[in-house]
Short mmCIF file of C-alpha atoms and ligand atoms in Angstrom, two decimals:
data_model
loop_
_atom_site.label_atom_id
_atom_site.label_comp_id
_atom_site.label_asym_id
_atom_site.label_seq_id
_atom_site.Cartn_x
_atom_site.Cartn_y
_atom_site.Cartn_z
CA MET A 1 -23.19 47.93 39.61
CA ASN A 2 -24.30 46.41 36.32
CA LEU A 3 -22.53 46.72 33.01
CA VAL A 4 -25.43 45.20 31.06
CA GLU A 5 -29.12 44.99 31.96
CA VAL A 6 -31.31 42.79 29.76
CA LYS A 7 -35.03 43.14 30.37
CA ASP A 8 -37.97 41.25 28.81
CA LEU A 9 -35.97 40.57 25.65
CA VAL A 10 -37.91 39.04 22.75
CA VAL A 11 -36.04 38.14 19.54
CA ARG A 12 -37.79 36.86 16.43
CA PHE A 13 -36.71 35.43 13.08
CA ARG A 14 -38.47 35.34 9.76
CA THR A 15 -37.97 31.93 8.11
CA ASP A 16 -39.50 30.01 5.20
CA GLU A 17 -41.76 28.24 7.71
CA GLY A 18 -42.95 31.51 9.25
CA ILE A 19 -41.99 33.76 12.16
CA VAL A 20 -40.33 32.10 15.12
CA SER A 21 -39.51 33.51 18.58
CA ALA A 22 -36.00 32.40 19.54
CA VAL A 23 -35.91 34.43 22.76
CA ASN A 24 -39.10 34.97 24.74
CA GLY A 25 -38.93 37.53 27.55
CA VAL A 26 -35.41 37.01 28.89
CA SER A 27 -34.17 39.21 31.78
CA PHE A 28 -30.79 39.21 33.55
CA ASP A 29 -27.91 41.52 34.47
CA ILE A 30 -24.17 41.26 33.96
CA ALA A 31 -22.44 42.86 36.94
CA VAL A 32 -19.16 44.75 36.54
CA GLY A 33 -16.19 42.38 36.90
CA LYS A 34 -18.40 39.27 37.20
CA THR A 35 -19.25 36.34 34.95
CA MET A 36 -22.83 35.59 34.00
CA GLY A 37 -23.52 32.19 32.44
CA LEU A 38 -26.28 31.07 30.12
CA VAL A 39 -26.76 27.32 29.85
CA GLY A 40 -29.18 25.07 27.99
CA GLU A 41 -29.48 22.64 25.10
CA SER A 42 -28.96 23.68 21.47
CA GLY A 43 -31.69 25.97 20.20
CA CYS A 44 -32.65 27.34 23.63
CA GLY A 45 -31.79 30.91 22.61
CA LYS A 46 -28.54 31.50 24.50
CA SER A 47 -26.43 32.40 21.44
CA VAL A 48 -29.24 34.52 20.00
CA THR A 49 -29.34 36.45 23.29
CA ALA A 50 -25.58 37.09 23.00
CA ASP A 51 -25.93 38.16 19.36
CA ALA A 52 -28.70 40.58 20.37
CA ILE A 53 -26.43 42.14 23.04
CA MET A 54 -23.68 42.55 20.42
CA SER A 55 -26.27 43.71 17.86
CA ILE A 56 -25.06 41.14 15.35
CA LEU A 57 -28.33 39.32 14.68
CA PRO A 58 -28.58 37.97 11.12
CA ASP A 59 -30.65 39.97 8.63
CA ASN A 60 -33.78 37.84 9.15
CA GLY A 61 -33.74 38.45 12.93
CA TRP A 62 -34.90 41.41 15.00
CA ILE A 63 -35.56 42.51 18.57
CA GLU A 64 -39.34 42.52 18.90
CA ASN A 65 -39.52 43.74 22.48
CA GLY A 66 -37.51 44.54 25.60
CA SER A 67 -34.32 46.45 26.31
CA ILE A 68 -30.57 45.86 26.55
CA ILE A 69 -29.05 48.69 28.56
CA TYR A 70 -25.28 48.94 28.16
CA ASN A 71 -23.49 51.27 30.57
CA SER A 72 -20.63 52.47 28.43
CA LEU A 73 -17.53 54.10 29.85
CA HIS A 74 -17.22 56.55 26.97
CA GLU A 75 -20.71 56.78 25.45
CA GLY A 76 -22.89 56.80 28.60
CA SER A 77 -25.85 54.42 29.03
CA PHE A 78 -27.78 53.40 25.95
CA ASN A 79 -30.31 50.83 24.87
CA VAL A 80 -28.73 48.49 22.29
CA ALA A 81 -32.24 47.28 21.33
CA GLU A 82 -33.15 50.75 20.05
CA LEU A 83 -30.07 51.23 17.87
CA GLY A 84 -29.60 50.17 14.28
CA LYS A 85 -26.78 47.70 13.58
CA LYS A 86 -24.64 50.43 12.02
CA ASP A 87 -25.25 53.01 14.75
CA LYS A 88 -22.17 55.10 15.54
CA LYS A 89 -22.37 54.30 19.27
CA LEU A 90 -22.18 50.57 18.58
CA GLU A 91 -19.27 51.03 16.19
CA LEU A 92 -17.45 52.94 18.93
CA VAL A 93 -17.95 50.28 21.62
CA HIS A 94 -17.46 47.14 19.50
CA GLY A 95 -13.95 45.84 20.00
CA LYS A 96 -13.08 48.65 22.41
CA GLU A 97 -15.62 47.90 25.14
CA MET A 98 -17.41 44.75 23.94
CA ALA A 99 -15.75 41.76 22.31
CA MET A 100 -16.84 38.24 21.48
CA ILE A 101 -15.13 34.90 20.99
CA PHE A 102 -16.70 31.92 19.28
CA GLN A 103 -16.54 28.14 19.24
CA GLU A 104 -14.71 28.06 15.93
CA PRO A 105 -11.69 30.41 15.59
CA SER A 106 -11.86 30.09 11.81
CA THR A 107 -14.89 32.40 11.94
CA SER A 108 -12.57 35.11 13.30
CA PHE A 109 -9.39 34.46 11.28
CA CYS A 110 -8.91 34.73 7.55
CA PRO A 111 -6.71 31.81 6.39
CA VAL A 112 -4.59 33.87 3.97
CA TYR A 113 -3.17 36.36 6.52
CA THR A 114 -0.88 35.65 9.46
CA ILE A 115 -2.42 35.82 12.91
CA GLY A 116 -0.09 38.77 13.60
CA ASN A 117 -1.48 40.73 10.63
CA GLN A 118 -5.01 40.17 11.83
CA ILE A 119 -4.42 40.96 15.50
CA ILE A 120 -2.46 44.09 14.55
CA GLU A 121 -5.41 45.17 12.39
CA ALA A 122 -7.65 44.87 15.47
CA ILE A 123 -5.10 46.85 17.52
CA ALA A 124 -5.07 49.61 14.87
CA LEU A 125 -8.87 49.69 14.79
CA HIS A 126 -9.58 49.63 18.52
CA THR A 127 -6.64 51.43 20.16
CA ASN A 128 -4.53 54.58 19.80
CA ILE A 129 -1.27 52.64 19.94
CA PRO A 130 1.21 54.13 17.42
CA LYS A 131 1.90 52.03 14.33
CA ASP A 132 5.51 51.33 15.24
CA GLU A 133 4.47 49.89 18.62
CA GLN A 134 1.59 47.70 17.39
CA ARG A 135 3.70 44.60 16.63
CA GLU A 136 5.25 44.71 20.09
CA TYR A 137 1.77 45.03 21.66
CA CYS A 138 0.59 42.07 19.57
CA ILE A 139 3.46 39.95 20.93
CA GLU A 140 2.50 41.10 24.43
CA LEU A 141 -1.09 39.95 23.83
CA LEU A 142 0.07 36.56 22.50
CA HIS A 143 2.24 36.24 25.58
CA LYS A 144 -0.72 37.16 27.80
CA VAL A 145 -2.80 34.32 26.35
CA ARG A 146 0.14 31.97 27.01
CA ILE A 147 1.18 31.24 23.45
CA SER A 148 4.72 29.94 23.60
CA ASN A 149 7.35 31.67 21.50
CA PRO A 150 5.06 34.55 20.47
CA GLU A 151 7.89 36.28 18.52
CA GLN A 152 7.75 33.38 16.06
CA ARG A 153 4.00 32.58 16.21
CA ILE A 154 3.05 36.14 15.26
CA ASP A 155 4.17 35.43 11.67
CA GLU A 156 2.37 32.10 11.35
CA TYR A 157 -0.87 31.45 9.47
CA PRO A 158 -3.96 30.12 11.28
CA TYR A 159 -3.53 26.63 9.71
CA GLN A 160 -0.07 26.36 11.30
CA LEU A 161 -1.55 26.60 14.81
CA SER A 162 -3.26 23.81 16.75
CA GLY A 163 -6.96 24.22 17.69
CA GLY A 164 -6.05 25.35 21.21
CA MET A 165 -3.43 27.82 19.91
CA ARG A 166 -5.93 29.30 17.43
CA GLN A 167 -8.41 29.72 20.28
CA ARG A 168 -5.75 31.52 22.32
CA ALA A 169 -4.94 33.75 19.34
CA MET A 170 -8.64 34.57 18.96
CA ILE A 171 -8.78 35.54 22.64
CA ALA A 172 -5.70 37.75 22.08
CA MET A 173 -7.50 39.48 19.20
CA ALA A 174 -10.61 40.00 21.36
CA LEU A 175 -8.44 41.54 24.08
CA ALA A 176 -6.78 44.00 21.68
CA GLY A 177 -9.08 46.88 22.67
CA SER A 178 -9.08 45.96 26.41
CA PRO A 179 -12.83 45.22 26.44
CA ARG A 180 -14.97 45.66 29.54
CA LEU A 181 -17.34 42.91 28.36
CA LEU A 182 -16.19 39.64 26.83
CA ILE A 183 -18.86 37.33 25.44
CA ALA A 184 -17.60 33.76 25.14
CA ASP A 185 -20.00 31.65 23.05
CA GLU A 186 -19.13 27.96 23.54
CA PRO A 187 -15.41 28.89 23.46
CA THR A 188 -14.10 25.39 24.13
CA THR A 189 -16.67 23.05 22.58
CA SER A 190 -14.47 21.99 19.65
CA LEU A 191 -11.43 21.29 21.85
CA ASP A 192 -10.37 18.14 23.66
CA VAL A 193 -10.90 18.02 27.42
CA THR A 194 -7.34 18.93 28.48
CA VAL A 195 -7.10 21.95 26.16
CA GLN A 196 -10.65 22.93 27.13
CA ALA A 197 -9.60 23.16 30.79
CA GLN A 198 -6.52 25.23 29.87
CA ILE A 199 -8.58 27.72 27.84
CA LEU A 200 -11.24 28.04 30.56
CA ASN A 201 -8.54 28.65 33.19
CA LEU A 202 -6.95 31.22 30.91
CA LEU A 203 -10.26 33.06 30.49
CA LEU A 204 -10.86 33.08 34.25
CA ASP A 205 -7.33 34.36 34.95
CA LEU A 206 -7.69 37.09 32.32
CA GLN A 207 -11.07 38.10 33.68
CA GLN A 208 -9.57 38.53 37.16
CA GLU A 209 -6.44 40.28 35.91
CA LEU A 210 -8.27 42.71 33.61
CA GLY A 211 -11.42 43.15 35.73
CA MET A 212 -13.63 42.27 32.75
CA SER A 213 -17.26 41.27 32.88
CA MET A 214 -18.02 38.06 30.99
CA LEU A 215 -21.04 36.40 29.49
CA MET A 216 -20.20 32.70 29.26
CA ILE A 217 -22.42 30.61 27.03
CA ASN A 218 -22.27 26.84 27.15
CA HIS A 219 -24.46 23.77 26.76
CA ASN A 220 -22.51 22.05 29.56
CA ILE A 221 -23.78 22.98 33.02
CA GLY A 222 -20.56 21.56 34.53
CA ILE A 223 -18.46 24.17 32.70
CA ILE A 224 -20.92 26.92 33.57
CA ALA A 225 -20.87 25.90 37.24
CA GLU A 226 -17.06 26.09 37.33
CA THR A 227 -16.66 29.42 35.57
CA THR A 228 -19.50 31.78 36.52
CA ASP A 229 -20.85 33.88 39.38
CA MET A 230 -24.46 33.85 38.23
CA VAL A 231 -26.35 31.41 35.99
CA GLY A 232 -29.44 31.60 33.82
CA VAL A 233 -30.78 28.19 32.77
CA MET A 234 -32.53 28.54 29.40
CA TYR A 235 -35.18 26.33 27.82
CA LEU A 236 -36.94 27.16 24.56
CA GLY A 237 -36.18 30.88 24.63
CA LYS A 238 -36.86 31.50 28.33
CA ILE A 239 -34.75 31.63 31.48
CA VAL A 240 -36.45 29.00 33.64
CA GLU A 241 -34.10 29.46 36.61
CA LEU A 242 -31.74 32.29 37.53
CA ALA A 243 -29.50 32.16 40.58
CA PRO A 244 -25.99 32.80 41.93
CA THR A 245 -23.89 29.82 40.82
CA LYS A 246 -23.12 28.59 44.34
CA GLU A 247 -26.81 28.69 45.25
CA LEU A 248 -27.79 26.88 42.04
CA LEU A 249 -25.23 24.17 42.76
CA ALA A 250 -26.46 23.75 46.32
CA ASN A 251 -30.15 24.03 45.58
CA PRO A 252 -31.23 23.57 41.94
CA MET A 253 -35.00 23.98 41.94
CA HIS A 254 -36.36 23.78 38.39
CA PRO A 255 -36.81 20.18 37.18
CA TYR A 256 -34.91 21.03 33.99
CA THR A 257 -31.93 22.37 35.98
CA ARG A 258 -31.90 19.18 38.05
CA ASP A 259 -32.10 17.06 34.91
CA LEU A 260 -29.18 18.99 33.40
CA PHE A 261 -27.08 18.33 36.49
CA ARG A 262 -28.03 14.65 36.44
CA SER A 263 -27.15 14.40 32.75
CA ILE A 264 -23.49 15.28 33.39
CA LEU A 265 -23.00 12.57 36.00
CA GLN A 266 -20.81 9.77 34.72
CA VAL A 267 -23.28 7.02 35.52
CA THR A 268 -23.09 3.83 33.50
CA ASP A 269 -25.15 0.69 33.28
CA GLN A 270 -23.80 -2.83 33.90
CA LYS A 271 -22.31 -2.94 30.42
CA GLY A 272 -20.48 0.32 30.99
CA ARG A 273 -22.75 2.37 28.72
CA LYS A 274 -23.42 5.94 29.78
CA LEU A 275 -27.06 6.47 30.68
CA ALA A 276 -29.04 9.35 29.22
CA PHE A 277 -31.10 11.24 31.75
CA ILE A 278 -33.19 13.87 29.99
CA GLU A 279 -35.96 12.04 28.22
CA GLY A 280 -37.10 13.19 24.79
CA SER A 281 -35.69 16.08 22.81
CA VAL A 282 -36.19 19.82 22.65
CA PRO A 283 -39.54 20.47 20.89
CA ASP A 284 -39.71 22.21 17.55
CA ALA A 285 -39.67 26.00 18.02
CA TYR A 286 -42.68 26.21 15.65
CA ASN A 287 -44.70 23.89 17.89
CA ILE A 288 -43.94 24.97 21.43
CA PRO A 289 -46.06 22.87 23.82
CA LYS A 290 -48.95 24.61 25.58
CA GLY A 291 -48.49 25.48 29.25
CA CYS A 292 -44.95 24.85 30.52
CA ALA A 293 -42.79 24.07 27.47
CA TYR A 294 -40.90 21.46 29.49
CA HIS A 295 -43.97 19.44 30.49
CA PRO A 296 -43.61 16.66 27.84
CA ARG A 297 -40.15 15.83 29.31
CA CYS A 298 -40.71 16.69 32.97
CA GLY A 299 -40.97 13.90 35.53
CA GLN A 300 -42.84 16.18 37.95
CA ALA A 301 -45.44 17.64 35.59
CA ILE A 302 -48.84 18.23 37.17
CA ASP A 303 -51.66 17.03 34.89
CA GLY A 304 -54.21 19.70 34.07
CA LEU A 305 -51.90 22.51 35.16
CA CYS A 306 -48.45 22.17 33.60
CA ASP A 307 -49.93 21.20 30.22
CA THR A 308 -52.34 24.15 30.13
CA GLU A 309 -50.95 27.14 32.01
CA LEU A 310 -47.70 29.05 31.60
CA PRO A 311 -45.73 29.08 34.85
CA VAL A 312 -44.89 32.53 36.21
CA ASN A 313 -41.59 33.60 37.75
CA CYS A 314 -41.39 32.88 41.48
CA ASP A 315 -38.82 34.72 43.59
CA ILE A 316 -37.18 32.19 45.90
CA SER A 317 -34.89 34.95 47.23
CA ASP A 318 -33.70 38.39 46.05
CA THR A 319 -31.31 36.68 43.65
CA HIS A 320 -32.90 33.28 42.94
CA ARG A 321 -35.90 33.04 40.63
CA VAL A 322 -37.57 30.01 39.13
CA SER A 323 -40.38 29.61 36.64
CA CYS A 324 -42.25 26.43 37.59
CA HIS A 325 -45.72 25.58 38.90
CA LEU A 326 -44.16 23.52 41.71
CA TYR A 327 -43.28 26.78 43.43
CA ASN A 328 -46.56 28.60 42.83
CA LYS A 329 -48.79 28.75 45.92
CA ARG A 330 -51.63 27.39 43.80
CA ALA A 331 -49.79 24.14 43.08
CA GLN A 332 -48.75 23.49 46.68
FE1 SF4 B 401 -42.31 20.45 35.29
FE2 SF4 B 401 -44.66 21.67 35.62
FE3 SF4 B 401 -42.46 22.78 36.59
FE4 SF4 B 401 -42.87 22.71 33.98
S1 SF4 B 401 -44.08 23.82 35.49
S2 SF4 B 401 -40.98 22.23 35.01
S3 SF4 B 401 -43.87 20.74 33.74
S4 SF4 B 401 -43.36 20.85 37.23
#
């Protein structure tokens, strides 16, 4: 059963340079109790997709097409794409059923209040826990996210906590309403490798313990491979490959997916310098190349086809789909 069903999602932004499509026909599901991952380089549309699901697009952005069906426990099924940002249904599910954590905890915490004040505010907003029990519940949450000495930390200000501790406190705040869906947008990118691993393990343990669904967003395919059940590989606003994580690891098919995997290998030249694998950079969103958007960087591009025609989605199996001319009958 799916908690979220995203279909043919198109998100656009109005900018000084004109209208740009950040997400171009994205479709995927988030199953109950499972983790879906979106991976790709900066600007590929993964965070915009998450913001559209949460209905927190900036004022110059809008959903042009497609649907985001959310199967709410309390409000029934509804299409997020059809609701205004201030719709009552969204207000009721935000925090209680859907929560989000970000790369930078300072976007969630105000520096002039203690973390306890701020988490207790979330508890008051998203739960029916009586006022005199909210502090105790906050300590319980801090304990759950493995913050040592939570009885003391609850009265500390965000600046008194290390980066990893602040991230844990932000997760505690997101958990206040016992959400069914947790969206984690690059939750560990600003942390060093050891703390990153601790936070990812914590998220996985919490997901198992609480039976949450998760949408994990990351630019690092290694992290996505370790933490998800299903992966969508995004390039310039499209999902170019979608597959169960194990299958993607065993059999990556899209040239971009393969290049992403290659790019995380620790291969060095004779002087010990790390080699870069993906040639070129992501094209400007205002000048998306004709045909397959990846063709200027793709080592397997077919002249006269990849540079002129958009590849269509090919179903490799019921759960594995790839958008590349290499798998079209016509190109074989
Ligand atoms: Fe490469 Fe062509 Fe496939 Fe695009 S469609 S990824 S250019 S082979």
